Coordinates of C-alpha atoms in Angstrom, one line a residue:
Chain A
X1 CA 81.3 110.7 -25.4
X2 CA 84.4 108.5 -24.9
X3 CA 86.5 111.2 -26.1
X4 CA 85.6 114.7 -24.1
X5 CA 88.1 113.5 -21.1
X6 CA 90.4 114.0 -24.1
X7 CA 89.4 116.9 -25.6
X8 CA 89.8 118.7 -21.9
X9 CA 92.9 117.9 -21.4
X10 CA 94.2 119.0 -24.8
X11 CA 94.4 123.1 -23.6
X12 CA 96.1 122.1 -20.4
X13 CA 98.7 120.8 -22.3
X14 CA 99.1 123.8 -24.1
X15 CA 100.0 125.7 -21.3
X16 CA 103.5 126.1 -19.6
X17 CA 106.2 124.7 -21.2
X18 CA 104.9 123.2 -23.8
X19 CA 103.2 126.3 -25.4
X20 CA 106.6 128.5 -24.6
X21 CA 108.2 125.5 -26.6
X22 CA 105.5 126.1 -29.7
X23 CA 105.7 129.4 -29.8
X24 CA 109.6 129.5 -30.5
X25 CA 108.5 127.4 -33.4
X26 CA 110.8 124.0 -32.6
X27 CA 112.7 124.6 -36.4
X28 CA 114.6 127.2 -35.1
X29 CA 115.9 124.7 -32.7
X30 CA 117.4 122.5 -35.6
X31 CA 118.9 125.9 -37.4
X32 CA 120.5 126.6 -34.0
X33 CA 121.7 122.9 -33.4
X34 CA 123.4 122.8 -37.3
X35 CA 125.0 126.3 -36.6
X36 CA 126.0 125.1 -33.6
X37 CA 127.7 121.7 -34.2
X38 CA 129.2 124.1 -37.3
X39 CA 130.7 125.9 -35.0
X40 CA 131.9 123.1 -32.8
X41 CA 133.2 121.6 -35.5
X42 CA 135.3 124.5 -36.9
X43 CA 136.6 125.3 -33.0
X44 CA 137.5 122.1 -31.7
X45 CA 138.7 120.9 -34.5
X46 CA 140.1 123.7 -36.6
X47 CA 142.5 121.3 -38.7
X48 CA 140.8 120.8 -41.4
X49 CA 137.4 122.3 -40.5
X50 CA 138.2 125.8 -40.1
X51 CA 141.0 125.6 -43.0
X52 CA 137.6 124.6 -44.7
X53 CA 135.3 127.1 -44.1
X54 CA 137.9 129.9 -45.1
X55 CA 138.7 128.2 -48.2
X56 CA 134.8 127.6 -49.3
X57 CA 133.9 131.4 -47.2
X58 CA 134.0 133.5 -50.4
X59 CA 131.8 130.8 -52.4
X60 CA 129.0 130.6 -49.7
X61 CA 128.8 134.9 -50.9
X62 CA 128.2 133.7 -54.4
X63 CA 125.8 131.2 -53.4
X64 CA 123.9 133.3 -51.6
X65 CA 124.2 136.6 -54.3
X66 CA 123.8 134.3 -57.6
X67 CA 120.8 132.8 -56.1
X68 CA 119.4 136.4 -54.8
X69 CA 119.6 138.1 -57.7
X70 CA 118.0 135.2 -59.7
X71 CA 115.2 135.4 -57.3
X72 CA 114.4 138.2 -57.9
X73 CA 114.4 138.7 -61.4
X74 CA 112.2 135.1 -61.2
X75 CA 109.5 136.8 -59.6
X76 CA 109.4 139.4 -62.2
X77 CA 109.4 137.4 -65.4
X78 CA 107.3 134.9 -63.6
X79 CA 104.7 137.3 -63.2
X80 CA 104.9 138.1 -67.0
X81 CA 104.9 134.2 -67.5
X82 CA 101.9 133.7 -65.3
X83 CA 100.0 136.6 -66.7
X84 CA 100.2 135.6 -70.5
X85 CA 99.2 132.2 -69.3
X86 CA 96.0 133.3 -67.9
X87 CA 95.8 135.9 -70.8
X88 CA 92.6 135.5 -72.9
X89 CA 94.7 136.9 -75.8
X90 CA 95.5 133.2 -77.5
X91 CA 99.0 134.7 -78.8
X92 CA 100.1 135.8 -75.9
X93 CA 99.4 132.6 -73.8
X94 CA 100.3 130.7 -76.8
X95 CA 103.8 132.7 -76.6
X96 CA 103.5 132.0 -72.4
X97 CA 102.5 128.3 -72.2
X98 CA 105.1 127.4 -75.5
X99 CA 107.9 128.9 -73.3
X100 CA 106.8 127.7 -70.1
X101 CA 106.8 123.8 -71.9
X102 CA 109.8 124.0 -73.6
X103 CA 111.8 125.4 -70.4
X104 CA 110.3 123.1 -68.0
X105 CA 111.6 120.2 -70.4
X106 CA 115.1 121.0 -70.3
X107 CA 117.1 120.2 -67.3
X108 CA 118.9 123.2 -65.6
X109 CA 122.1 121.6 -66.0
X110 CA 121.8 121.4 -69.7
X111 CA 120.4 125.2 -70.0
X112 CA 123.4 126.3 -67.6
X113 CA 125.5 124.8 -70.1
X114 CA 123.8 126.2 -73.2
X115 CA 123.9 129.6 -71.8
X116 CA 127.5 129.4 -71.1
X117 CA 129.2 127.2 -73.9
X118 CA 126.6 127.0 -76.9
X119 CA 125.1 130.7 -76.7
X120 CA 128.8 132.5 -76.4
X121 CA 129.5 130.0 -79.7
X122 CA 126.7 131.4 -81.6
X123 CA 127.4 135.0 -80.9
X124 CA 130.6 134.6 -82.3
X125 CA 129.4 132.6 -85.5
X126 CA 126.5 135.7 -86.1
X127 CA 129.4 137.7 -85.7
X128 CA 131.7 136.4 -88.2
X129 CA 128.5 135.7 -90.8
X130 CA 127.5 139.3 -90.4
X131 CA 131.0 140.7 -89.5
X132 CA 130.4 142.4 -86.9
X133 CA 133.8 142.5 -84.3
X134 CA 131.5 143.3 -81.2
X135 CA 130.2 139.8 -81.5
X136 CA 133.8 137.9 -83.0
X137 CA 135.2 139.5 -79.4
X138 CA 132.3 138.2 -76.9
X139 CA 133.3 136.8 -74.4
X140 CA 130.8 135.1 -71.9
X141 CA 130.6 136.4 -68.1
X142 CA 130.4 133.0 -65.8
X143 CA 127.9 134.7 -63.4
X144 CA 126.1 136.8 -65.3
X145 CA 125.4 133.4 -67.5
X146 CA 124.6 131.2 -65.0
X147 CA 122.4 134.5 -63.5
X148 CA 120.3 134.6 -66.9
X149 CA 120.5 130.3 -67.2
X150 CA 119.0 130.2 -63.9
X151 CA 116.3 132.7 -64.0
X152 CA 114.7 131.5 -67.5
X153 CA 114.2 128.4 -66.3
X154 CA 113.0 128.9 -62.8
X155 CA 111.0 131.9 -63.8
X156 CA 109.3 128.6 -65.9
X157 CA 108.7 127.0 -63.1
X158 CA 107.3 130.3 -61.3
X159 CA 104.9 131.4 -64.1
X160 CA 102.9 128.4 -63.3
X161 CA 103.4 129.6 -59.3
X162 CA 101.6 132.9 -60.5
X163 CA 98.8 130.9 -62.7
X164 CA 97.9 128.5 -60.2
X165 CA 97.4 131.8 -57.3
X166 CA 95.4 134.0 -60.5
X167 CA 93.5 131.1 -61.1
X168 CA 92.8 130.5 -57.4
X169 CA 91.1 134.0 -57.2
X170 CA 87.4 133.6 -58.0
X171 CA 86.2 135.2 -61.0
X172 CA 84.0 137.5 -59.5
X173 CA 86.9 139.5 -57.7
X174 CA 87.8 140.5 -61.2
X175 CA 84.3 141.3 -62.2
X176 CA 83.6 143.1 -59.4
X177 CA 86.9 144.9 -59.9
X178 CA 86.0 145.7 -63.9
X179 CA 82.5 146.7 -63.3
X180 CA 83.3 149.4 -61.0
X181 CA 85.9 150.7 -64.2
X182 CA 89.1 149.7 -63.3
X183 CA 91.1 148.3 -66.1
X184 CA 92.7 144.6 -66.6
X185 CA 95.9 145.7 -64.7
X186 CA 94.6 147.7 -62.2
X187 CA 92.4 145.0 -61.2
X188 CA 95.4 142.7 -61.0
X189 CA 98.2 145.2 -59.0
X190 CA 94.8 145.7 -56.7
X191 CA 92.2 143.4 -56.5
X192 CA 93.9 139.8 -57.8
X193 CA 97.6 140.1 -57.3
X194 CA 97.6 140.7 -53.6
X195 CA 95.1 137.5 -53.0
X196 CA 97.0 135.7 -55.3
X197 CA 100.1 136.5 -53.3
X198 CA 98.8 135.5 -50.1
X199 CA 98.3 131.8 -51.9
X200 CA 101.9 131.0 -53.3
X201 CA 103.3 132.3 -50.7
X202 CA 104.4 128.8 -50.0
X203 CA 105.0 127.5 -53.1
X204 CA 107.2 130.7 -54.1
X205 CA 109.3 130.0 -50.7
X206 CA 109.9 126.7 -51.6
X207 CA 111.1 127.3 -55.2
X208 CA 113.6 129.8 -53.3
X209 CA 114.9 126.7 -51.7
X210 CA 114.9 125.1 -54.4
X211 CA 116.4 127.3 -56.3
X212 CA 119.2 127.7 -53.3
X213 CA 120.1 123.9 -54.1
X214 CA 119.8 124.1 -57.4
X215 CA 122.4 126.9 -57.5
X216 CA 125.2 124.4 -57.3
X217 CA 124.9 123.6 -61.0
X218 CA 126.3 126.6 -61.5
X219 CA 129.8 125.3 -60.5
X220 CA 130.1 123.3 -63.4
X221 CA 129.9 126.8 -65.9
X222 CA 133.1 128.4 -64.1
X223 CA 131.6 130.1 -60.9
X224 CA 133.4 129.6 -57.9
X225 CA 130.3 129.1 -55.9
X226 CA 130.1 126.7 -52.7
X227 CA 130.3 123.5 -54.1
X228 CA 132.7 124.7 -57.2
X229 CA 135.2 125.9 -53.8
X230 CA 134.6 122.7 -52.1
X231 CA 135.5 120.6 -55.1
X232 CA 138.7 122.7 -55.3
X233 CA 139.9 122.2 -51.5
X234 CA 138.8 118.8 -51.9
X235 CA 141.2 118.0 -55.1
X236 CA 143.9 120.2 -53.1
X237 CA 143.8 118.3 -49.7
X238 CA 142.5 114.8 -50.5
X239 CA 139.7 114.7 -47.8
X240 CA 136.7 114.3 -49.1
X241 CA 134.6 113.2 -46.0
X242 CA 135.6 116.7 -43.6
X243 CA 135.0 119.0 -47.1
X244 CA 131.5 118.0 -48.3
X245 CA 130.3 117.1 -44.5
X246 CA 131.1 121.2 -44.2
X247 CA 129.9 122.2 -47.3
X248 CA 126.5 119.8 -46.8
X249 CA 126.0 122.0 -43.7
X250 CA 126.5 125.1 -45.1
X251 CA 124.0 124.6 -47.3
X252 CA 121.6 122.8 -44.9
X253 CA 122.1 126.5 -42.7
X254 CA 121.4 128.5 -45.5
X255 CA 118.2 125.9 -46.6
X256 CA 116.2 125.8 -43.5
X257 CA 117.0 129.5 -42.3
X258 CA 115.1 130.2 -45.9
X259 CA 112.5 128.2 -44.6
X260 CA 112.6 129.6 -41.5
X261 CA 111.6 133.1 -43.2
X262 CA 109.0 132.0 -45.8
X263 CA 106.9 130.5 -43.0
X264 CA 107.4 133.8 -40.5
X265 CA 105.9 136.0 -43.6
X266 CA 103.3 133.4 -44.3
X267 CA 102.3 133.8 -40.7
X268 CA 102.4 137.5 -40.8
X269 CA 100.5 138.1 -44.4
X270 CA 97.2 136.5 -43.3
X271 CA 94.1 138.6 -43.5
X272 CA 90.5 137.9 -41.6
X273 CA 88.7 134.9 -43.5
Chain B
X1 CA 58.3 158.6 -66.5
X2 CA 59.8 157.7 -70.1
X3 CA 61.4 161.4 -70.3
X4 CA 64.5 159.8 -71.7
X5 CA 66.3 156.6 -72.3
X6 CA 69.5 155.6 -70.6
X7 CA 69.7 152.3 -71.8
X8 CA 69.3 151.3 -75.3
X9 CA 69.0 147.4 -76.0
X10 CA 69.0 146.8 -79.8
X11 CA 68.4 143.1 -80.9
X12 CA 71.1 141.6 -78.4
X13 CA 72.0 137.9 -79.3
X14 CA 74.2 135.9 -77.0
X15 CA 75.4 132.4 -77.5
X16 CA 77.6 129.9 -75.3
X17 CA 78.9 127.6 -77.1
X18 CA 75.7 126.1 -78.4
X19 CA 73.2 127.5 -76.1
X20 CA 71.3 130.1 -77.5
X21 CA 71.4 132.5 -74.7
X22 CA 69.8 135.5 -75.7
X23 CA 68.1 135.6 -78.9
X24 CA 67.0 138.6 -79.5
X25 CA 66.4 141.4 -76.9
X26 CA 65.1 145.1 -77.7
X27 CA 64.6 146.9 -74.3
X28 CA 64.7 150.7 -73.3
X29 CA 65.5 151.6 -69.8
X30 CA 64.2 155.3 -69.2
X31 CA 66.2 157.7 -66.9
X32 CA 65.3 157.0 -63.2
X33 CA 63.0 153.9 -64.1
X34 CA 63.0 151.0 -61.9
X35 CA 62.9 147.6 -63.9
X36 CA 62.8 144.3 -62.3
X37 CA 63.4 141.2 -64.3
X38 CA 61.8 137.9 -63.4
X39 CA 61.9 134.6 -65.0
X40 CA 63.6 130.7 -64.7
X41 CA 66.9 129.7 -64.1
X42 CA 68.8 130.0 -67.3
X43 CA 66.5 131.8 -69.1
X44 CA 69.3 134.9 -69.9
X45 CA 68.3 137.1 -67.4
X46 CA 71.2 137.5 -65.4
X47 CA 73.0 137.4 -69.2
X48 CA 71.6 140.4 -70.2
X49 CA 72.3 142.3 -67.4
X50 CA 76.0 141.4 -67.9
X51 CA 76.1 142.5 -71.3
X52 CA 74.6 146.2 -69.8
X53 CA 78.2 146.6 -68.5
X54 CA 80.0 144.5 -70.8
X55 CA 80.8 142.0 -68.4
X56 CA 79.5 139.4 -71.3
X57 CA 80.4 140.0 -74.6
X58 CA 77.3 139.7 -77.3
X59 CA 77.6 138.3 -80.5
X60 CA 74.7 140.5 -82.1
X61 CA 72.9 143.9 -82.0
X62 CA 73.7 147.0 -79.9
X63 CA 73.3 148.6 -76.6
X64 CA 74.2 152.4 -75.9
X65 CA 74.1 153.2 -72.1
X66 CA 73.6 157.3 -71.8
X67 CA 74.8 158.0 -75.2
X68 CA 77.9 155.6 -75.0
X69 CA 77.9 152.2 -77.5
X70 CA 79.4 149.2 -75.6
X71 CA 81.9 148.6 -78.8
X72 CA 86.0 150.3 -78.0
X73 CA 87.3 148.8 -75.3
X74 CA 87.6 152.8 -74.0
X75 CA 83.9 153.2 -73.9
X76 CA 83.4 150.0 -72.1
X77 CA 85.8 151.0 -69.2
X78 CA 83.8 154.9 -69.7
X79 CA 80.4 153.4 -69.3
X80 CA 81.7 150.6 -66.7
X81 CA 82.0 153.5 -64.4
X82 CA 78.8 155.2 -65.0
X83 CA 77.3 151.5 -64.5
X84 CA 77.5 150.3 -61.0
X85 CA 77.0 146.4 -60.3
X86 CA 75.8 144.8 -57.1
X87 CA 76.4 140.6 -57.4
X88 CA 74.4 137.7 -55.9
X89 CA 77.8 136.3 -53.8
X90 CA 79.0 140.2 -52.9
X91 CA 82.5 139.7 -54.6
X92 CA 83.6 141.9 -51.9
X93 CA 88.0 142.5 -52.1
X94 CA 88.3 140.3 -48.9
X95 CA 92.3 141.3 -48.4
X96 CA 90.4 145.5 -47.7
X97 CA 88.7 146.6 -45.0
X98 CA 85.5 148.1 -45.5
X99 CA 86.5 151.0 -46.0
X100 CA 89.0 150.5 -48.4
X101 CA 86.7 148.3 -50.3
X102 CA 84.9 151.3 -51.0
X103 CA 87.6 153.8 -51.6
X104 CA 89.7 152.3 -54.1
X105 CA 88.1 152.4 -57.3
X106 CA 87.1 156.0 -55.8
X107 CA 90.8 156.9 -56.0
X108 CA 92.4 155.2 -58.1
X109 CA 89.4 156.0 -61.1
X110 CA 87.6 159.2 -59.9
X111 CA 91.0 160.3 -58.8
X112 CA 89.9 161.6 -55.4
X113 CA 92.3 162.1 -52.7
X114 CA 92.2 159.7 -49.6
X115 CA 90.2 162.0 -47.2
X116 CA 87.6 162.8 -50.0
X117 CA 87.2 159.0 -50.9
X118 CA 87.1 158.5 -46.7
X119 CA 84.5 160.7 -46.2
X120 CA 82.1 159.6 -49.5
X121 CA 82.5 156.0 -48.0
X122 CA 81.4 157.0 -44.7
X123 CA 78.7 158.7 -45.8
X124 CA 77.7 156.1 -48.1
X125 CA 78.1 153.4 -44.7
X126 CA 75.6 155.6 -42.7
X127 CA 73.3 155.4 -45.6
X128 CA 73.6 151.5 -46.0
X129 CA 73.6 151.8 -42.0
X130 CA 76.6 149.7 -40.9
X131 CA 79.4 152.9 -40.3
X132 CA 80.6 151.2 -37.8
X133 CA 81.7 148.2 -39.5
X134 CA 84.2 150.9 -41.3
X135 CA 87.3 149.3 -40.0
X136 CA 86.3 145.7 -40.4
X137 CA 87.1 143.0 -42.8
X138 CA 84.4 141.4 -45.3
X139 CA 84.8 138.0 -44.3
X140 CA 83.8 139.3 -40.3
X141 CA 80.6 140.6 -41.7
X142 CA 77.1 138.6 -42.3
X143 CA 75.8 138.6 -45.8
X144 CA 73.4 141.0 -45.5
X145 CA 76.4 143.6 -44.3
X146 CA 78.5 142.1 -47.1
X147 CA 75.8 142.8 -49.5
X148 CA 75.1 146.1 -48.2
X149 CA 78.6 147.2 -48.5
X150 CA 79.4 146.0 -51.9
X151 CA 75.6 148.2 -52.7
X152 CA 77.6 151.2 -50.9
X153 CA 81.1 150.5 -53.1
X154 CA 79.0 150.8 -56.1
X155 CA 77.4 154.1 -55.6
X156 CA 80.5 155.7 -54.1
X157 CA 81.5 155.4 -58.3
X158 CA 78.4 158.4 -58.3
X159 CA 76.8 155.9 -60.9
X160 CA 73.7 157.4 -63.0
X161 CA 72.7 153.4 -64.0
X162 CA 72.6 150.7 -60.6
X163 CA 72.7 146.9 -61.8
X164 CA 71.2 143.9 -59.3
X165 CA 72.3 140.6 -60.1
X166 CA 70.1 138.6 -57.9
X167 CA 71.4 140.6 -54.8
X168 CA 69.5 138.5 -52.4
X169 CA 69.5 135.2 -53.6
X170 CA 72.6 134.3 -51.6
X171 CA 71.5 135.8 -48.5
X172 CA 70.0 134.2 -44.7
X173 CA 66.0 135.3 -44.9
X174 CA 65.9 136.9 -42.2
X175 CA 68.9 139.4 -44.0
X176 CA 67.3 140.0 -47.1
X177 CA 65.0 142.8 -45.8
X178 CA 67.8 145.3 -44.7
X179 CA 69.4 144.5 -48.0
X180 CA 65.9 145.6 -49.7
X181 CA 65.5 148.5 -47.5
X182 CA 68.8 150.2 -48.8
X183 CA 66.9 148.8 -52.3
X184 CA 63.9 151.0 -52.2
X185 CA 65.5 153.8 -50.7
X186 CA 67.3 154.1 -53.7
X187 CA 64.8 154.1 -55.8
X188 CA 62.9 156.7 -54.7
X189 CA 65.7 159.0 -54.7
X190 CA 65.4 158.3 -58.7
X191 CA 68.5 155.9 -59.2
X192 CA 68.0 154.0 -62.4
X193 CA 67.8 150.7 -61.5
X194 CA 67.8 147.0 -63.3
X195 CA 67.4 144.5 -60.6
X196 CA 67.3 140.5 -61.7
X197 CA 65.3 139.2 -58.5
X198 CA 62.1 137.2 -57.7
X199 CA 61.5 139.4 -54.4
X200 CA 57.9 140.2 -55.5
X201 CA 57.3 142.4 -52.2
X202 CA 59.7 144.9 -53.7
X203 CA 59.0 144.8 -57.2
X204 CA 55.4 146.1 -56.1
X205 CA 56.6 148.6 -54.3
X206 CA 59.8 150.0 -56.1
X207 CA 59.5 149.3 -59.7
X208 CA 58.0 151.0 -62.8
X209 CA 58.2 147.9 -65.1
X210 CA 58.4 144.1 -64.3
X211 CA 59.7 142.1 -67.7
X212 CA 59.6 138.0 -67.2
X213 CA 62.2 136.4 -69.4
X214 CA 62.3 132.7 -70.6
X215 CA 64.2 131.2 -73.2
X216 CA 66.2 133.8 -74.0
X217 CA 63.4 136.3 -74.9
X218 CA 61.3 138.8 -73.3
X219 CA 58.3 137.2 -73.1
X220 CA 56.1 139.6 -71.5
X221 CA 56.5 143.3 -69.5
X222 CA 54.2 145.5 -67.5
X223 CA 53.8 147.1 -64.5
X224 CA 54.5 145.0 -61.6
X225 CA 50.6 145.1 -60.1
X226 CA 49.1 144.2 -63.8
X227 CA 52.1 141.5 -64.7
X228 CA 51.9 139.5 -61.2
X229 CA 47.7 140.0 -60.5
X230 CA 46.6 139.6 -64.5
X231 CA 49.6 138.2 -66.7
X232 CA 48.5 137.5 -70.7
X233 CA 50.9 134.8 -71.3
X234 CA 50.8 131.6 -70.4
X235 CA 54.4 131.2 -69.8
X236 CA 53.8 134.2 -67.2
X237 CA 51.5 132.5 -65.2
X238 CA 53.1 128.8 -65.0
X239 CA 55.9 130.8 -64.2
X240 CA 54.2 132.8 -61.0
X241 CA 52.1 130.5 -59.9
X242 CA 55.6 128.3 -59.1
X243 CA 57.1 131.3 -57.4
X244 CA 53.9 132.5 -55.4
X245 CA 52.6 129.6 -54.3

């Protein structure tokens, strides 16, 4: 009884302002404040702040494309990942869940490095046991290696993404699906899949943040990404505090306008429950 | 009535795990007969109407629906659609509308184009007697529209064979009649019908055959009148005079 007064004057406070307010959704106000004191920055202060951004401009592209094109080929061999993990075929999901463990043990940093120093080195020693001058000659590409390094493990991580949404879809969806004659993978690309979807949306936004961050391992395997530019400007003008304060909020731009998106198409991919 | 049989059950064992599940079941379902199958919780009933379409693998025995044997994995998806299912919680697709609920297996299966499929599901929705709840969403419709959809999605497949799985044990009472209705209007137009359900009321007045199950066996068939009013086994009648009274 003590709380209806309450409860009344909850809607009222939803009007006006305060509703305007929500419906902007208040995070874009923190993108816009970070891009603005960004650009504050760089204007009133353009020595060293804009000398900064020009310098670290190009690696912020191969942030952004390194990460983008991992992405995306994550969601693809995640899928594979999740569906041999739900699988009923005990080889496959052996095959799934064995890769899935052993990926998800190995830090990224180490794999990076495999990919790029260990895996070159083995090419070549195939090539000289079997003789083969294709393989003596290979020479490792820094983004294409730290491309591959960075979708076999995150596509790890995303396989279990997939399993937990497959698994989240009650088993009578599929039945139903089955018994009116579809097969296994038409039930999934229609009936499971696009509930599934709908789940990990979340999840699979944050492991593209994730991922985002992440990406800075890269510059230790020779790609001149954001933080690989940063370290050079930093060991080329001796001022560390103006260089990673820039390149911290580059990435804090490029972080929480990903959020930013994941949570519009969450909003938008809702059906009637 | 027994012109010809559509469903052959040959000796159908099923275990889980340890439970003995079904141990044993011969049954013949003749085209456009109406069974109903009574009996306890767990005693394999709604088992063995899995296994008609497969959806439960058995471990022993045979069963050939209208000339096709449940073994390839090709004649399972063949006689999955001559086999339509109806479940006790719907398992309506709730990301579809209505409508598409019941067109996609139509189109993507039967291979009909989009206005064809439209059409066979509206027809089908006048049938069941919701047409106007084309457009909506499952999860915006009560159970007894849920249920009478999901009936509709089946027989837009053009099955010859219609399976109940406790249709309205998961339903409001006062919605179980409307699901019933669309019931017994199917089965006077001759559908072939197994229905797992304890609705006695429609069982009298739709089916050919009443079987009670227990244990994993079929312990005693007959028509509906003689099995409910003069039942031979005593398992029969301990187990109507607990669902009667």
């Amino acid at each position: 009884m003590q709380k209806t007064p309450e409860l009344e004057e909850t809607p009222k406070r939803e009007n006006g302002f305060h509703k305007k307010f929500k419906d902007i959704d208040q995070w874009w106000l923190l993108v816009a404040i970070v891009v603005l004191l960004i650009i504050l920055l760089v204007t009133t202060k353009p020595d060293p702040y804009n000398r900064i951004l020009k310098f670290v401009g190009d690696g912020i592209w191969v942030t952004l494309y390194t990460t983008m094109i991992s992405f995306v080929l994550v969601l693809v061999l995640g899928l594979f990942g999740g569906l041999g993990r739900t699988s009923h075929n005990t080889i496959i999901r052996g095959i799934a869940s064995v890769y899935v463990e052993v990926v998800r043990g190995v830090p990224l940093l180490v794999q990076l490095i495999i990919w790029y120093f260990a895996f070159p080195a083995m090419v070549k020693d195939l090539g000289h046991a079997w003789n083969i001058q294709a393989f003596i000659d290979y020479k490792a590409n820094p983004i294409v290696m730290a491309i591959l390094g960075m979708t076999v493990c995150y596509a790890a991580y995303m396989s279990e993404v997939y399993r937990a949404g497959i698994e989240s879809i009650p088993k009578g969806q599929m039945e139903a699906a089955r018994s009116l004659g579809m097969t296994y993978f038409q039930a999934m690309g229609h009936v499971i899949l696009p509930q599934a979807i709908r789940v990990i949306l979340p999840p699979i936004g944050n492991e593209f943040v994730t991922l985002l961050k992440d990406s800075s391992l890269v510059s230790v395997v020779a790609v001149a990404d954001l933080t690989r530019r940063g370290r050079e400007f930093m060991a080329a003008n001796f001022i560390p505090i103006q260089t990673w304060m820039m390149v911290a909020l580059l990435y804090l731009v490029m972080t929480l306008v990903a959020a930013r998106v994941v949570k519009w198409l969450e909003k938008h991919s809702r059906y009637e429950r | 009535m027994q012109t010809d049989t559509i469903i052959q059950i040959e000796n159908v064992h099923k275990h889980f795990g340890k439970v003995h599940a079904l141990r044993g079941i011969d049954l013949n379902v003749g085209r456009g007969e109406v069974i109903v199958i009574i009996g306890p919780s767990g005693s394999g009933k709604s088992t063995l109407l899995r296994c008609i379409n497969r959806l439960e693998e058995f471990d022993q025995g045979s069963i050939v629906v209208d000339g096709i044997p449940l073994d390839s994995a090709e004649n399972i998806n063949a006689v999955r659609t001559e086999v339509g299912m109806v479940f006790q919680q719907f398992n309506l697709f709730p990301h579809l509308s209505v409508l598409d609920n019941i067109t996609l297996a139509q189109r993507i299966i039967r291979k009909r184009d989009k206005k064809e499929a439209h059409e066979i599901a509206m027809e089908l929705l006048h049938k069941v007697g919701i047409p106007d709840k084309a457009d909506c969403y499952p999860l915006q419709l009560s159970g007894g529209q849920q249920q009478r959809v999901a009936i509709a999605r089946a027989l837009a497949m053009n099955p010859k064979i219609m399976l109940f799985d406790e249709p309205t044990s998961a339903l409001d009472p006062e919605m179980i009649q409307e699901v019933l209705d669309v019931m017994l209007a199917l089965a006077k137009e001759g559908m072939t019908m197994v229905v797992v359900s304890h609705e006695m009321g429609f069982a009298r007045a739709a089916a050919d055959r009443a079987i009670l199950m227990d244990d994993g066996l079929i312990v005693e068939q007959a028509t509906p009148k003689v099995l409910f009013s003069q039942p031979k086994e005593e398992r029969t009648k301990a187990f109507l005079s607990k669902v009667l009274s």
